[in-house]
Amino acid sequence: MTNTHSLDTLLPTKTLDLDSGLSLVPRLKLNLTIHRADASIKPLDEWQLKTALINFLNTTFKLTVPEDDLQVYKFKDVKKRKREDPVARGKLFVREFKFLDDNIVDFDEVDKKVKEWREMVVGKMDGIELSLVGVKFKLGVEVPNSDRFDVMRKEWEEDSVFDGGDRGYSRARKREPDTIVLRGVPSRWFAETRVSSKPSMLVTHTIFSALGKIRNLDVSEDDGFDKDADEDSEDIVPGLQCKIVVRFEDHMEFSKALKVLCGRSMQKQGSRLKADYEVSWDKDGIFRNNRSQNEENSRSMPKVAAYSYRSEPARYQSHAARFSENNTRSKRFKE
């Protein structure tokens, strides 16, 4: 298993093996937005769009993309949407990168080559028009920020300047995040085998320890990941996906882990499924807010206890007043 000292030099085209038969495999993820490019109101044919895009990728970039790695989601009630609104969105995954490293072992050189190739692909795809049986659609393409480590690093650096005093950080010191948020991974991959289908804290801790020293961890169901109420989609079976929040010992450990998780998908040995998760840094101070809430609750607890304790003698005296000294009930009228 790769240790944290070698994470800095792990090439972006290489796979990282984790515990429990899991691995992080390189990918290029592109978000697609499809708009109408003519006055037609004919609905979008998903199969025709996929076929046209796969052929374009093959002829332009010599890439062979399986149909499962190109996902298209049509929006509901397209006729009711404005003409400038998109009719669908999608995701494209490219998973072959062997042609980029050419046995190069220098990290900076390979990293630069991958970024240049990625920008070239986006530049040639963004804005193209596709004619599907006489109906024209315009394609918008971008790399999501969650797959761009440099963009996320710029976000938290700017956040530390303009928002350094919020969420439990002191304005006197630089705000540096230490927590990652991972969404869209199968719950069963983090469960105890033959025990439960729900994710286990112990298993999750063991897996993510390969990325650095962990200070805190949280795992929860994440059924709403990457879903849009305006899209045509089938009902979601609850409990299939989970959200994992990992707080590392320090910013350096966090930074190494986030850089490795960016631009990769998770795969389990013996399974054809690839979890195309979304990773980000914690902007809300999840664990710090929980700690502050716990501290506030602990401070308020003695007050509640004291109040309850003070009420006991009052209840006792009220009850005892109804009895005389010889333990008989006081008489309301004289005999």
PDB file of C-alpha atoms in Angstrom, residues 46-335:
ATOM      1  CA  GLU A  46     -30.268  10.655 -25.976  1.00  0.00           C
ATOM      2  CA  TRP A  47     -29.031   7.721 -28.043  1.00  0.00           C
ATOM      3  CA  GLN A  48     -28.315   9.931 -31.055  1.00  0.00           C
ATOM      4  CA  LEU A  49     -26.480  12.440 -28.858  1.00  0.00           C
ATOM      5  CA  LYS A  50     -24.326   9.738 -27.273  1.00  0.00           C
ATOM      6  CA  THR A  51     -23.501   8.218 -30.656  1.00  0.00           C
ATOM      7  CA  ALA A  52     -22.512  11.592 -32.113  1.00  0.00           C
ATOM      8  CA  LEU A  53     -20.296  12.461 -29.131  1.00  0.00           C
ATOM      9  CA  ILE A  54     -18.578   9.068 -28.998  1.00  0.00           C
ATOM     10  CA  ASN A  55     -17.801   9.309 -32.722  1.00  0.00           C
ATOM     11  CA  PHE A  56     -16.488  12.862 -32.272  1.00  0.00           C
ATOM     12  CA  LEU A  57     -14.164  11.769 -29.448  1.00  0.00           C
ATOM     13  CA  ASN A  58     -12.852   8.882 -31.509  1.00  0.00           C
ATOM     14  CA  THR A  59     -12.171  10.857 -34.682  1.00  0.00           C
ATOM     15  CA  THR A  60     -10.825  13.990 -32.952  1.00  0.00           C
ATOM     16  CA  PHE A  61      -8.833  12.600 -30.009  1.00  0.00           C
ATOM     17  CA  LYS A  62      -8.496   8.888 -30.866  1.00  0.00           C
ATOM     18  CA  LEU A  63     -10.370   8.099 -27.656  1.00  0.00           C
ATOM     19  CA  THR A  64     -12.550   5.033 -27.235  1.00  0.00           C
ATOM     20  CA  VAL A  65     -15.241   5.883 -24.682  1.00  0.00           C
ATOM     21  CA  PRO A  66     -17.721   3.174 -23.575  1.00  0.00           C
ATOM     22  CA  GLU A  67     -21.363   4.214 -23.641  1.00  0.00           C
ATOM     23  CA  ASP A  68     -21.596   3.773 -19.844  1.00  0.00           C
ATOM     24  CA  ASP A  69     -18.999   6.534 -19.395  1.00  0.00           C
ATOM     25  CA  LEU A  70     -21.227   9.056 -21.157  1.00  0.00           C
ATOM     26  CA  GLN A  71     -24.309   9.964 -19.137  1.00  0.00           C
ATOM     27  CA  VAL A  72     -27.114  12.269 -20.291  1.00  0.00           C
ATOM     28  CA  TYR A  73     -30.010  13.527 -18.149  1.00  0.00           C
ATOM     29  CA  LYS A  74     -32.910  15.285 -19.846  1.00  0.00           C
ATOM     30  CA  PHE A  75     -34.809  17.989 -17.984  1.00  0.00           C
ATOM     31  CA  LYS A  76     -38.528  17.644 -17.382  1.00  0.00           C
ATOM     32  CA  ASP A  77     -41.140  19.792 -19.137  1.00  0.00           C
ATOM     33  CA  VAL A  78     -38.727  21.024 -21.803  1.00  0.00           C
ATOM     34  CA  LYS A  79     -41.557  22.777 -23.662  1.00  0.00           C
ATOM     35  CA  LYS A  80     -42.214  24.951 -20.608  1.00  0.00           C
ATOM     36  CA  ARG A  81     -38.576  26.032 -20.273  1.00  0.00           C
ATOM     37  CA  LYS A  82     -37.176  29.195 -21.822  1.00  0.00           C
ATOM     38  CA  ARG A  83     -35.379  28.791 -25.132  1.00  0.00           C
ATOM     39  CA  GLU A  84     -32.066  29.862 -23.606  1.00  0.00           C
ATOM     40  CA  ASP A  85     -32.377  27.230 -20.859  1.00  0.00           C
ATOM     41  CA  PRO A  86     -30.568  23.903 -21.337  1.00  0.00           C
ATOM     42  CA  VAL A  87     -32.599  20.873 -22.374  1.00  0.00           C
ATOM     43  CA  ALA A  88     -30.226  18.377 -20.770  1.00  0.00           C
ATOM     44  CA  ARG A  89     -26.998  17.981 -18.870  1.00  0.00           C
ATOM     45  CA  GLY A  90     -24.488  15.178 -18.820  1.00  0.00           C
ATOM     46  CA  LYS A  91     -21.166  13.784 -17.662  1.00  0.00           C
ATOM     47  CA  LEU A  92     -18.322  12.352 -19.683  1.00  0.00           C
ATOM     48  CA  PHE A  93     -15.537  10.223 -18.198  1.00  0.00           C
ATOM     49  CA  VAL A  94     -12.230   9.457 -19.880  1.00  0.00           C
ATOM     50  CA  ARG A  95     -10.226   6.772 -18.079  1.00  0.00           C
ATOM     51  CA  GLU A  96      -7.306   5.955 -20.385  1.00  0.00           C
ATOM     52  CA  PHE A  97      -4.139   7.988 -19.758  1.00  0.00           C
ATOM     53  CA  LYS A  98      -1.297   5.648 -20.673  1.00  0.00           C
ATOM     54  CA  PHE A  99      -0.554   7.636 -23.821  1.00  0.00           C
ATOM     55  CA  LEU A 100       0.170  10.728 -21.696  1.00  0.00           C
ATOM     56  CA  ASP A 101       3.003   9.567 -19.428  1.00  0.00           C
ATOM     57  CA  ASP A 102       5.210   7.764 -22.025  1.00  0.00           C
ATOM     58  CA  ASN A 103       7.184   6.219 -19.150  1.00  0.00           C
ATOM     59  CA  ILE A 104       7.916   9.691 -17.744  1.00  0.00           C
ATOM     60  CA  VAL A 105       8.612   9.552 -13.999  1.00  0.00           C
ATOM     61  CA  ASP A 106       8.894  13.270 -13.238  1.00  0.00           C
ATOM     62  CA  PHE A 107       5.698  14.369 -11.479  1.00  0.00           C
ATOM     63  CA  ASP A 108       5.741  18.018 -12.597  1.00  0.00           C
ATOM     64  CA  GLU A 109       6.293  17.059 -16.226  1.00  0.00           C
ATOM     65  CA  VAL A 110       3.442  14.531 -16.286  1.00  0.00           C
ATOM     66  CA  ASP A 111       1.143  16.860 -14.333  1.00  0.00           C
ATOM     67  CA  LYS A 112       1.766  19.667 -16.828  1.00  0.00           C
ATOM     68  CA  LYS A 113       1.170  17.345 -19.774  1.00  0.00           C
ATOM     69  CA  VAL A 114      -2.130  16.099 -18.323  1.00  0.00           C
ATOM     70  CA  LYS A 115      -3.377  19.646 -17.665  1.00  0.00           C
ATOM     71  CA  GLU A 116      -2.451  20.828 -21.163  1.00  0.00           C
ATOM     72  CA  TRP A 117      -4.190  17.834 -22.744  1.00  0.00           C
ATOM     73  CA  ARG A 118      -7.270  18.395 -20.573  1.00  0.00           C
ATOM     74  CA  GLU A 119      -7.502  22.052 -21.585  1.00  0.00           C
ATOM     75  CA  MET A 120      -7.083  21.078 -25.234  1.00  0.00           C
ATOM     76  CA  VAL A 121      -9.973  18.596 -25.029  1.00  0.00           C
ATOM     77  CA  VAL A 122     -12.247  21.142 -23.332  1.00  0.00           C
ATOM     78  CA  GLY A 123     -11.280  23.837 -25.838  1.00  0.00           C
ATOM     79  CA  LYS A 124     -12.168  21.683 -28.837  1.00  0.00           C
ATOM     80  CA  MET A 125     -15.439  20.363 -27.384  1.00  0.00           C
ATOM     81  CA  ASP A 126     -16.890  23.470 -25.757  1.00  0.00           C
ATOM     82  CA  GLY A 127     -19.280  25.302 -28.064  1.00  0.00           C
ATOM     83  CA  ILE A 128     -19.515  22.710 -30.842  1.00  0.00           C
ATOM     84  CA  GLU A 129     -22.847  22.166 -32.600  1.00  0.00           C
ATOM     85  CA  LEU A 130     -24.235  18.687 -33.086  1.00  0.00           C
ATOM     86  CA  SER A 131     -26.776  17.972 -35.810  1.00  0.00           C
ATOM     87  CA  LEU A 132     -29.008  15.084 -34.791  1.00  0.00           C
ATOM     88  CA  VAL A 133     -31.243  14.112 -37.723  1.00  0.00           C
ATOM     89  CA  GLY A 134     -31.594  17.736 -38.755  1.00  0.00           C
ATOM     90  CA  VAL A 135     -32.022  19.102 -35.214  1.00  0.00           C
ATOM     91  CA  LYS A 136     -29.111  21.187 -33.921  1.00  0.00           C
ATOM     92  CA  PHE A 137     -27.860  21.288 -30.347  1.00  0.00           C
ATOM     93  CA  LYS A 138     -24.986  23.256 -28.833  1.00  0.00           C
ATOM     94  CA  LEU A 139     -22.646  21.646 -26.342  1.00  0.00           C
ATOM     95  CA  GLY A 140     -21.129  23.336 -23.296  1.00  0.00           C
ATOM     96  CA  VAL A 141     -18.156  21.587 -21.651  1.00  0.00           C
ATOM     97  CA  GLU A 142     -16.211  22.286 -18.467  1.00  0.00           C
ATOM     98  CA  VAL A 143     -14.085  20.512 -15.888  1.00  0.00           C
ATOM     99  CA  PRO A 144     -15.830  20.674 -12.477  1.00  0.00           C
ATOM    100  CA  ASN A 145     -13.984  22.546  -9.747  1.00  0.00           C
ATOM    101  CA  SER A 146     -14.101  19.408  -7.601  1.00  0.00           C
ATOM    102  CA  ASP A 147     -11.656  17.805 -10.053  1.00  0.00           C
ATOM    103  CA  ARG A 148      -9.273  20.774 -10.091  1.00  0.00           C
ATOM    104  CA  PHE A 149      -7.032  20.899  -7.049  1.00  0.00           C
ATOM    105  CA  ASP A 150      -5.513  24.267  -7.987  1.00  0.00           C
ATOM    106  CA  VAL A 151      -8.968  25.870  -8.150  1.00  0.00           C
ATOM    107  CA  MET A 152      -9.964  24.539  -4.726  1.00  0.00           C
ATOM    108  CA  ARG A 153      -6.669  25.665  -3.221  1.00  0.00           C
ATOM    109  CA  LYS A 154      -7.284  29.158  -4.564  1.00  0.00           C
ATOM    110  CA  GLU A 155     -10.767  29.072  -3.004  1.00  0.00           C
ATOM    111  CA  TRP A 156      -9.541  28.375   0.515  1.00  0.00           C
ATOM    112  CA  GLU A 157      -6.658  30.836   0.183  1.00  0.00           C
ATOM    113  CA  GLU A 158      -9.113  33.580  -0.770  1.00  0.00           C
ATOM    114  CA  ASP A 159     -11.492  32.415   1.941  1.00  0.00           C
ATOM    115  CA  SER A 160      -8.748  32.745   4.547  1.00  0.00           C
ATOM    116  CA  VAL A 161      -8.237  36.381   3.522  1.00  0.00           C
ATOM    117  CA  PHE A 162     -11.852  37.536   3.337  1.00  0.00           C
ATOM    118  CA  ASP A 163     -13.508  35.232   5.865  1.00  0.00           C
ATOM    119  CA  GLY A 164     -10.768  34.341   8.300  1.00  0.00           C
ATOM    120  CA  GLY A 165     -12.711  35.148  11.445  1.00  0.00           C
ATOM    121  CA  ASP A 166     -15.750  32.982  10.811  1.00  0.00           C
ATOM    122  CA  ARG A 167     -16.527  29.371  11.728  1.00  0.00           C
ATOM    123  CA  GLY A 168     -14.292  29.227  14.773  1.00  0.00           C
ATOM    124  CA  TYR A 169     -11.069  30.530  13.238  1.00  0.00           C
ATOM    125  CA  SER A 170      -9.092  33.347  14.771  1.00  0.00           C
ATOM    126  CA  ARG A 171      -8.414  36.375  12.610  1.00  0.00           C
ATOM    127  CA  ALA A 172      -4.915  36.425  14.065  1.00  0.00           C
ATOM    128  CA  ARG A 173      -3.886  33.252  12.244  1.00  0.00           C
ATOM    129  CA  LYS A 174      -4.250  32.039   8.692  1.00  0.00           C
ATOM    130  CA  ARG A 175      -7.228  29.805   8.056  1.00  0.00           C
ATOM    131  CA  GLU A 176      -6.111  26.498   6.565  1.00  0.00           C
ATOM    132  CA  PRO A 177      -8.660  23.717   6.019  1.00  0.00           C
ATOM    133  CA  ASP A 178      -7.999  20.190   7.243  1.00  0.00           C
ATOM    134  CA  THR A 179     -11.237  18.379   6.319  1.00  0.00           C
ATOM    135  CA  ILE A 180     -12.384  16.763   3.078  1.00  0.00           C
ATOM    136  CA  VAL A 181     -15.956  15.880   2.094  1.00  0.00           C
ATOM    137  CA  LEU A 182     -16.469  12.897  -0.206  1.00  0.00           C
ATOM    138  CA  ARG A 183     -19.875  12.214  -1.774  1.00  0.00           C
ATOM    139  CA  GLY A 184     -21.207   9.527  -4.081  1.00  0.00           C
ATOM    140  CA  VAL A 185     -19.484   6.320  -2.946  1.00  0.00           C
ATOM    141  CA  PRO A 186     -21.329   2.999  -2.392  1.00  0.00           C
ATOM    142  CA  SER A 187     -22.192   2.367   1.254  1.00  0.00           C
ATOM    143  CA  ARG A 188     -21.522  -1.366   0.961  1.00  0.00           C
ATOM    144  CA  TRP A 189     -17.861  -0.752   0.065  1.00  0.00           C
ATOM    145  CA  PHE A 190     -17.334   0.688   3.542  1.00  0.00           C
ATOM    146  CA  ALA A 191     -19.424  -1.880   5.414  1.00  0.00           C
ATOM    147  CA  GLU A 192     -18.221  -4.824   7.479  1.00  0.00           C
ATOM    148  CA  THR A 193     -18.360  -7.915   5.288  1.00  0.00           C
ATOM    149  CA  ARG A 194     -21.199 -10.315   6.141  1.00  0.00           C
ATOM    150  CA  VAL A 195     -22.194  -8.084   9.066  1.00  0.00           C
ATOM    151  CA  SER A 196     -24.104  -5.118   7.631  1.00  0.00           C
ATOM    152  CA  SER A 197     -24.684  -3.213   4.411  1.00  0.00           C
ATOM    153  CA  LYS A 198     -24.309   0.096   6.238  1.00  0.00           C
ATOM    154  CA  PRO A 199     -20.925   1.841   6.249  1.00  0.00           C
ATOM    155  CA  SER A 200     -18.688   1.125   9.222  1.00  0.00           C
ATOM    156  CA  MET A 201     -16.625   3.801  10.955  1.00  0.00           C
ATOM    157  CA  LEU A 202     -13.830   1.288  11.583  1.00  0.00           C
ATOM    158  CA  VAL A 203     -13.650   0.118   7.960  1.00  0.00           C
ATOM    159  CA  THR A 204     -13.830   3.693   6.673  1.00  0.00           C
ATOM    160  CA  HIS A 205     -11.056   4.793   9.031  1.00  0.00           C
ATOM    161  CA  THR A 206      -8.832   1.922   7.891  1.00  0.00           C
ATOM    162  CA  ILE A 207      -9.354   2.775   4.217  1.00  0.00           C
ATOM    163  CA  PHE A 208      -8.714   6.505   4.496  1.00  0.00           C
ATOM    164  CA  SER A 209      -5.731   6.074   6.804  1.00  0.00           C
ATOM    165  CA  ALA A 210      -3.765   5.330   3.626  1.00  0.00           C
ATOM    166  CA  LEU A 211      -4.162   9.013   2.738  1.00  0.00           C
ATOM    167  CA  GLY A 212      -2.921  10.470   6.023  1.00  0.00           C
ATOM    168  CA  LYS A 213      -3.329  10.643   9.785  1.00  0.00           C
ATOM    169  CA  ILE A 214      -6.984  11.097  10.727  1.00  0.00           C
ATOM    170  CA  ARG A 215      -8.233  13.235  13.600  1.00  0.00           C
ATOM    171  CA  ASN A 216     -11.985  12.850  13.137  1.00  0.00           C
ATOM    172  CA  LEU A 217     -14.391  10.987  10.878  1.00  0.00           C
ATOM    173  CA  ASP A 218     -18.084  10.974  10.023  1.00  0.00           C
ATOM    174  CA  VAL A 219     -20.096   8.712   7.693  1.00  0.00           C
ATOM    175  CA  SER A 220     -23.751   9.199   6.740  1.00  0.00           C
ATOM    176  CA  GLU A 221     -26.247   8.254   4.026  1.00  0.00           C
ATOM    177  CA  ASP A 222     -26.199  10.479   0.955  1.00  0.00           C
ATOM    178  CA  ASP A 223     -29.182   9.545  -1.192  1.00  0.00           C
ATOM    179  CA  GLY A 224     -29.598  12.978  -2.773  1.00  0.00           C
ATOM    180  CA  PHE A 225     -26.129  13.154  -4.325  1.00  0.00           C
ATOM    181  CA  ASP A 226     -26.019  14.568  -7.869  1.00  0.00           C
ATOM    182  CA  LYS A 227     -29.797  14.547  -8.299  1.00  0.00           C
ATOM    183  CA  ASP A 228     -31.893  17.332  -9.769  1.00  0.00           C
ATOM    184  CA  ALA A 229     -35.639  17.601  -9.212  1.00  0.00           C
ATOM    185  CA  ASP A 230     -36.069  18.897 -12.781  1.00  0.00           C
ATOM    186  CA  GLU A 231     -34.520  15.803 -14.350  1.00  0.00           C
ATOM    187  CA  ASP A 232     -36.183  12.652 -15.605  1.00  0.00           C
ATOM    188  CA  SER A 233     -34.807   9.920 -13.352  1.00  0.00           C
ATOM    189  CA  GLU A 234     -35.924   6.790 -11.586  1.00  0.00           C
ATOM    190  CA  ASP A 235     -36.604   6.640  -7.864  1.00  0.00           C
ATOM    191  CA  ILE A 236     -33.518   6.313  -5.692  1.00  0.00           C
ATOM    192  CA  VAL A 237     -33.153   3.311  -3.410  1.00  0.00           C
ATOM    193  CA  PRO A 238     -32.222   4.745   0.012  1.00  0.00           C
ATOM    194  CA  GLY A 239     -28.944   3.794   1.662  1.00  0.00           C
ATOM    195  CA  LEU A 240     -26.992   2.978  -1.508  1.00  0.00           C
ATOM    196  CA  GLN A 241     -24.565   5.891  -1.280  1.00  0.00           C
ATOM    197  CA  CYS A 242     -22.802   7.534   1.619  1.00  0.00           C
ATOM    198  CA  LYS A 243     -21.129  10.816   2.459  1.00  0.00           C
ATOM    199  CA  ILE A 244     -17.740  10.653   4.172  1.00  0.00           C
ATOM    200  CA  VAL A 245     -16.191  13.565   6.065  1.00  0.00           C
ATOM    201  CA  VAL A 246     -12.549  13.124   7.081  1.00  0.00           C
ATOM    202  CA  ARG A 247     -10.630  15.558   9.253  1.00  0.00           C
ATOM    203  CA  PHE A 248      -6.865  15.056   9.047  1.00  0.00           C
ATOM    204  CA  GLU A 249      -4.234  15.844  11.661  1.00  0.00           C
ATOM    205  CA  ASP A 250      -3.105  19.005   9.897  1.00  0.00           C
ATOM    206  CA  HIS A 251      -3.387  21.007   6.699  1.00  0.00           C
ATOM    207  CA  MET A 252      -0.443  19.281   5.036  1.00  0.00           C
ATOM    208  CA  GLU A 253      -1.975  15.819   5.455  1.00  0.00           C
ATOM    209  CA  PHE A 254      -5.289  17.175   4.197  1.00  0.00           C
ATOM    210  CA  SER A 255      -3.679  18.795   1.158  1.00  0.00           C
ATOM    211  CA  LYS A 256      -1.910  15.580   0.115  1.00  0.00           C
ATOM    212  CA  ALA A 257      -5.116  13.554   0.419  1.00  0.00           C
ATOM    213  CA  LEU A 258      -7.239  16.048  -1.505  1.00  0.00           C
ATOM    214  CA  LYS A 259      -4.724  16.256  -4.335  1.00  0.00           C
ATOM    215  CA  VAL A 260      -4.761  12.464  -4.739  1.00  0.00           C
ATOM    216  CA  LEU A 261      -8.571  12.245  -4.591  1.00  0.00           C
ATOM    217  CA  CYS A 262      -8.968  14.954  -7.254  1.00  0.00           C
ATOM    218  CA  GLY A 263      -9.274  13.582 -10.769  1.00  0.00           C
ATOM    219  CA  ARG A 264      -9.834   9.989  -9.668  1.00  0.00           C
ATOM    220  CA  SER A 265     -12.673   7.504  -9.244  1.00  0.00           C
ATOM    221  CA  MET A 266     -12.981   4.663  -6.758  1.00  0.00           C
ATOM    222  CA  GLN A 267     -13.067   1.049  -7.850  1.00  0.00           C
ATOM    223  CA  LYS A 268     -13.394  -2.228  -5.956  1.00  0.00           C
ATOM    224  CA  GLN A 269     -11.529  -5.366  -6.899  1.00  0.00           C
ATOM    225  CA  GLY A 270     -13.810  -7.827  -8.687  1.00  0.00           C
ATOM    226  CA  SER A 271     -16.431  -5.176  -9.492  1.00  0.00           C
ATOM    227  CA  ARG A 272     -17.038  -3.413 -12.792  1.00  0.00           C
ATOM    228  CA  LEU A 273     -18.625  -0.478 -10.987  1.00  0.00           C
ATOM    229  CA  LYS A 274     -16.630   2.741 -10.697  1.00  0.00           C
ATOM    230  CA  ALA A 275     -17.717   5.287  -8.099  1.00  0.00           C
ATOM    231  CA  ASP A 276     -17.323   8.678  -9.754  1.00  0.00           C
ATOM    232  CA  TYR A 277     -17.419  10.549  -6.471  1.00  0.00           C
ATOM    233  CA  GLU A 278     -17.246  14.278  -5.859  1.00  0.00           C
ATOM    234  CA  VAL A 279     -14.636  15.594  -3.440  1.00  0.00           C
ATOM    235  CA  SER A 280     -14.376  19.030  -1.869  1.00  0.00           C
ATOM    236  CA  TRP A 281     -12.963  20.770   1.184  1.00  0.00           C
ATOM    237  CA  ASP A 282     -15.129  21.540   4.185  1.00  0.00           C
ATOM    238  CA  LYS A 283     -16.297  25.153   3.886  1.00  0.00           C
ATOM    239  CA  ASP A 284     -18.720  24.951   6.827  1.00  0.00           C
ATOM    240  CA  GLY A 285     -16.467  23.813   9.663  1.00  0.00           C
ATOM    241  CA  ILE A 286     -18.506  20.655  10.266  1.00  0.00           C
ATOM    242  CA  PHE A 287     -16.475  19.234  13.134  1.00  0.00           C
ATOM    243  CA  ARG A 288     -15.755  22.648  14.637  1.00  0.00           C
ATOM    244  CA  ASN A 289     -19.452  23.508  14.647  1.00  0.00           C
ATOM    245  CA  ASN A 290     -20.248  20.158  16.252  1.00  0.00           C
ATOM    246  CA  ARG A 291     -17.621  20.792  18.916  1.00  0.00           C
ATOM    247  CA  SER A 292     -18.959  24.284  19.586  1.00  0.00           C
ATOM    248  CA  GLN A 293     -22.483  22.898  19.868  1.00  0.00           C
ATOM    249  CA  ASN A 294     -21.328  20.179  22.265  1.00  0.00           C
ATOM    250  CA  GLU A 295     -19.477  22.721  24.390  1.00  0.00           C
ATOM    251  CA  GLU A 296     -22.537  24.939  24.470  1.00  0.00           C
ATOM    252  CA  ASN A 297     -24.701  22.003  25.492  1.00  0.00           C
ATOM    253  CA  SER A 298     -22.245  20.998  28.213  1.00  0.00           C
ATOM    254  CA  ARG A 299     -22.246  24.541  29.592  1.00  0.00           C
ATOM    255  CA  SER A 300     -26.026  24.618  29.681  1.00  0.00           C
ATOM    256  CA  MET A 301     -26.407  21.189  31.298  1.00  0.00           C
ATOM    257  CA  PRO A 302     -25.477  22.273  34.878  1.00  0.00           C
ATOM    258  CA  LYS A 303     -28.104  25.001  34.700  1.00  0.00           C
ATOM    259  CA  VAL A 304     -30.766  22.515  33.737  1.00  0.00           C
ATOM    260  CA  ALA A 305     -29.646  20.110  36.443  1.00  0.00           C
ATOM    261  CA  ALA A 306     -29.591  22.862  39.066  1.00  0.00           C
ATOM    262  CA  TYR A 307     -33.051  23.947  38.051  1.00  0.00           C
ATOM    263  CA  SER A 308     -34.338  20.401  38.372  1.00  0.00           C
ATOM    264  CA  TYR A 309     -32.562  19.972  41.675  1.00  0.00           C
ATOM    265  CA  ARG A 310     -34.025  23.159  43.097  1.00  0.00           C
ATOM    266  CA  SER A 311     -37.500  22.086  42.161  1.00  0.00           C
ATOM    267  CA  GLU A 312     -37.271  18.883  44.206  1.00  0.00           C
ATOM    268  CA  PRO A 313     -37.548  20.461  47.723  1.00  0.00           C
ATOM    269  CA  ALA A 314     -40.431  22.606  46.570  1.00  0.00           C
ATOM    270  CA  ARG A 315     -42.316  19.546  45.400  1.00  0.00           C
ATOM    271  CA  TYR A 316     -41.445  17.714  48.615  1.00  0.00           C
ATOM    272  CA  GLN A 317     -42.553  20.590  50.847  1.00  0.00           C
ATOM    273  CA  SER A 318     -45.771  20.982  48.913  1.00  0.00           C
ATOM    274  CA  HIS A 319     -46.433  17.286  49.291  1.00  0.00           C
ATOM    275  CA  ALA A 320     -45.466  17.180  52.981  1.00  0.00           C
ATOM    276  CA  ALA A 321     -47.641  20.143  53.863  1.00  0.00           C
ATOM    277  CA  ARG A 322     -50.678  18.013  53.255  1.00  0.00           C
ATOM    278  CA  PHE A 323     -49.715  15.701  56.123  1.00  0.00           C
ATOM    279  CA  SER A 324     -49.585  16.346  59.850  1.00  0.00           C
ATOM    280  CA  GLU A 325     -46.652  15.548  62.131  1.00  0.00           C
ATOM    281  CA  ASN A 326     -48.181  12.209  63.109  1.00  0.00           C
ATOM    282  CA  ASN A 327     -48.226  11.267  59.418  1.00  0.00           C
ATOM    283  CA  THR A 328     -51.973  11.627  59.112  1.00  0.00           C
ATOM    284  CA  ARG A 329     -53.684  13.748  56.505  1.00  0.00           C
ATOM    285  CA  SER A 330     -54.556  17.251  57.770  1.00  0.00           C
ATOM    286  CA  LYS A 331     -58.220  17.750  58.358  1.00  0.00           C
ATOM    287  CA  ARG A 332     -59.935  20.447  56.410  1.00  0.00           C
ATOM    288  CA  PHE A 333     -62.733  20.944  58.963  1.00  0.00           C
ATOM    289  CA  LYS A 334     -62.803  20.654  62.706  1.00  0.00           C
ATOM    290  CA  GLU A 335     -64.512  17.607  64.088  1.00  0.00           C
TER     291      GLU A 335
END
